[in-house]
């Protein structure tokens, strides 16, 4: 499990009203935000119309609440632990939204529309990253012996137990791109222009996210056979230790007394600080010299694909899947690099023709 900073405990008698209140506040807050945006755009709407326009999110929240209620998960004390991983993910997301809104406003884009888009991006990222991992490791989720996971709430399908690990960045990114494209098409937003606004925030958010991975002990590196001073040993609470303990030859990965893993490459930090470097490169060097829409996006796609391919050579979590001797991450990196090159070539050529 992830390192827990502290836990919030909601007594059984307050769990149901607290959950209902939280859902109502989210629904009402989104409706009021939509009203303000519509008034600013010159076509004011009433609260009822704003609620109707946001019915999909409202329905999802109500269904989730009903499922928790029916399963009896709100009938006892509800313990909400604050994990280091979740805190860093939230910090990256909030910082990324703030930066994207600030840059969007500077470029004449609607900051509230960007904030609404980022909500859908967050949902798509969580679903996409989970689906990607499950597709690669489907036996761990659908075989009878591994289908269910035991939690403090009872036994649930393991595919819902995201705190056990199993979120893949590439899956989240692909899902986010698809949803963002559909959202922008519906609202008449230029995809490449807004992608250039958003992609530095993705890099910075990923910087925070990989720090969270380091705290959790997921996305770990291979055993280091040298005496590098930055190699790290993960304790039994980490996902790395727990994964190694379940392998056929745990002695190849754990210390003799099983108190920690053998020294591993901190690939989480390699990628985290690599993304921080890419973020600075995008906002300091590439974006100020941007010549066409899509240039910042294309640059990040190609640069990150190179960074990820380099880091993959030090990864040790084979659970991500291996195809033809190469990790699935490397194959995905090749596709991401090709997509970046195609955007750079086509968007650049279109800009030269229009010039």
mmCIF file of N, CA, C and O in Angstrom, residues 1-2 81 83 85 130 149-154 156-167 216 218 239 242:
data_model
loop_
_atom_site.group_PDB
_atom_site.id
_atom_site.type_symbol
_atom_site.label_atom_id
_atom_site.label_comp_id
_atom_site.label_asym_id
_atom_site.label_seq_id
_atom_site.Cartn_x
_atom_site.Cartn_y
_atom_site.Cartn_z
ATOM 1 N N UNK A 1 0.836 -1.194 0.000
ATOM 2 C CA UNK A 1 0.000 0.000 0.000
ATOM 3 C C UNK A 1 0.871 1.243 0.000
ATOM 4 O O UNK A 1 2.060 1.175 0.326
ATOM 5 N N UNK A 2 0.292 2.375 -0.345
ATOM 6 C CA UNK A 2 1.039 3.608 -0.433
ATOM 7 C C UNK A 2 1.269 4.199 0.958
ATOM 8 O O UNK A 2 0.466 4.025 1.862
ATOM 9 N N UNK A 81 -7.939 7.677 3.671
ATOM 10 C CA UNK A 81 -6.512 7.935 3.896
ATOM 11 C C UNK A 81 -5.951 8.901 2.853
ATOM 12 O O UNK A 81 -6.313 8.846 1.676
ATOM 13 N N UNK A 83 -2.878 9.609 0.855
ATOM 14 C CA UNK A 83 -1.629 8.985 0.432
ATOM 15 C C UNK A 83 -0.707 10.022 -0.189
ATOM 16 O O UNK A 83 -1.155 10.985 -0.819
ATOM 17 N N UNK A 85 1.066 9.522 -2.755
ATOM 18 C CA UNK A 85 0.862 9.412 -4.201
ATOM 19 C C UNK A 85 -0.303 10.297 -4.645
ATOM 20 O O UNK A 85 -0.183 11.099 -5.579
ATOM 21 N N UNK A 130 -5.969 3.053 -16.589
ATOM 22 C CA UNK A 130 -6.369 1.774 -16.005
ATOM 23 C C UNK A 130 -6.644 0.737 -17.093
ATOM 24 O O UNK A 130 -6.229 -0.420 -16.994
ATOM 25 N N UNK A 149 -10.601 -8.436 -5.017
ATOM 26 C CA UNK A 149 -9.602 -7.884 -4.093
ATOM 27 C C UNK A 149 -10.293 -7.614 -2.761
ATOM 28 O O UNK A 149 -11.450 -7.186 -2.715
ATOM 29 N N UNK A 150 -9.578 -7.869 -1.663
ATOM 30 C CA UNK A 150 -10.109 -7.647 -0.329
ATOM 31 C C UNK A 150 -9.758 -6.246 0.141
ATOM 32 O O UNK A 150 -8.595 -5.841 0.108
ATOM 33 N N UNK A 151 -10.760 -5.489 0.557
ATOM 34 C CA UNK A 151 -10.556 -4.121 1.034
ATOM 35 C C UNK A 151 -11.247 -3.959 2.380
ATOM 36 O O UNK A 151 -11.948 -4.854 2.862
ATOM 37 N N UNK A 152 -11.053 -2.791 2.991
ATOM 38 C CA UNK A 152 -11.721 -2.510 4.265
ATOM 39 C C UNK A 152 -13.230 -2.409 4.080
ATOM 40 O O UNK A 152 -13.982 -2.475 5.049
ATOM 41 N N UNK A 153 -13.693 -2.232 2.821
ATOM 42 C CA UNK A 153 -15.123 -2.157 2.536
ATOM 43 C C UNK A 153 -15.718 -3.530 2.183
ATOM 44 O O UNK A 153 -16.911 -3.650 1.992
ATOM 45 N N UNK A 154 -14.873 -4.515 2.025
ATOM 46 C CA UNK A 154 -15.314 -5.817 1.572
ATOM 47 C C UNK A 154 -14.586 -6.215 0.296
ATOM 48 O O UNK A 154 -13.583 -5.609 -0.082
ATOM 49 N N UNK A 156 -14.174 -6.534 -3.690
ATOM 50 C CA UNK A 156 -14.622 -5.822 -4.889
ATOM 51 C C UNK A 156 -13.829 -6.347 -6.078
ATOM 52 O O UNK A 156 -12.763 -6.957 -5.910
ATOM 53 N N UNK A 157 -14.315 -6.142 -7.312
ATOM 54 C CA UNK A 157 -13.523 -6.528 -8.488
ATOM 55 C C UNK A 157 -12.156 -5.845 -8.458
ATOM 56 O O UNK A 157 -12.051 -4.646 -8.208
ATOM 57 N N UNK A 158 -11.110 -6.607 -8.719
ATOM 58 C CA UNK A 158 -9.747 -6.077 -8.616
ATOM 59 C C UNK A 158 -9.494 -4.938 -9.596
ATOM 60 O O UNK A 158 -8.670 -4.058 -9.346
ATOM 61 N N UNK A 159 -10.194 -4.917 -10.708
ATOM 62 C CA UNK A 159 -9.963 -3.846 -11.681
ATOM 63 C C UNK A 159 -10.332 -2.476 -11.116
ATOM 64 O O UNK A 159 -9.905 -1.446 -11.650
ATOM 65 N N UNK A 160 -11.122 -2.428 -10.019
ATOM 66 C CA UNK A 160 -11.470 -1.165 -9.373
ATOM 67 C C UNK A 160 -10.476 -0.767 -8.289
ATOM 68 O O UNK A 160 -10.510 0.373 -7.814
ATOM 69 N N UNK A 161 -9.598 -1.669 -7.907
ATOM 70 C CA UNK A 161 -8.661 -1.412 -6.803
ATOM 71 C C UNK A 161 -7.418 -0.690 -7.312
ATOM 72 O O UNK A 161 -6.314 -1.233 -7.346
ATOM 73 N N UNK A 162 -7.586 0.573 -7.694
ATOM 74 C CA UNK A 162 -6.474 1.313 -8.296
ATOM 75 C C UNK A 162 -5.375 1.608 -7.294
ATOM 76 O O UNK A 162 -4.250 1.919 -7.693
ATOM 77 N N UNK A 163 -5.666 1.540 -5.975
ATOM 78 C CA UNK A 163 -4.617 1.783 -4.981
ATOM 79 C C UNK A 163 -3.583 0.662 -4.942
ATOM 80 O O UNK A 163 -2.532 0.813 -4.327
ATOM 81 N N UNK A 164 -3.869 -0.468 -5.597
ATOM 82 C CA UNK A 164 -2.883 -1.536 -5.692
ATOM 83 C C UNK A 164 -1.868 -1.274 -6.808
ATOM 84 O O UNK A 164 -0.961 -2.058 -7.028
ATOM 85 N N UNK A 165 -2.007 -0.148 -7.489
ATOM 86 C CA UNK A 165 -1.164 0.124 -8.644
ATOM 87 C C UNK A 165 -1.887 -0.261 -9.921
ATOM 88 O O UNK A 165 -3.001 -0.787 -9.904
ATOM 89 N N UNK A 166 -1.253 -0.001 -11.042
ATOM 90 C CA UNK A 166 -1.872 -0.381 -12.297
ATOM 91 C C UNK A 166 -2.443 0.772 -13.077
ATOM 92 O O UNK A 166 -3.502 0.654 -13.697
ATOM 93 N N UNK A 167 -1.757 1.924 -13.051
ATOM 94 C CA UNK A 167 -2.116 3.057 -13.887
ATOM 95 C C UNK A 167 -0.927 3.338 -14.795
ATOM 96 O O UNK A 167 0.190 3.509 -14.319
ATOM 97 N N UNK A 216 5.377 5.780 -3.692
ATOM 98 C CA UNK A 216 4.597 4.547 -3.598
ATOM 99 C C UNK A 216 5.438 3.306 -3.872
ATOM 100 O O UNK A 216 5.063 2.204 -3.476
ATOM 101 N N UNK A 218 6.077 2.272 -6.991
ATOM 102 C CA UNK A 218 5.645 1.649 -8.237
ATOM 103 C C UNK A 218 6.523 2.158 -9.381
ATOM 104 O O UNK A 218 7.334 3.071 -9.189
ATOM 105 N N UNK A 239 5.047 -1.136 -3.445
ATOM 106 C CA UNK A 239 4.566 -2.051 -4.478
ATOM 107 C C UNK A 239 5.705 -2.856 -5.078
ATOM 108 O O UNK A 239 5.511 -4.001 -5.485
ATOM 109 N N UNK A 242 6.418 -5.816 -2.714
ATOM 110 C CA UNK A 242 5.319 -6.776 -2.753
ATOM 111 C C UNK A 242 5.305 -7.552 -4.064
ATOM 112 O O UNK A 242 4.991 -8.744 -4.091
#
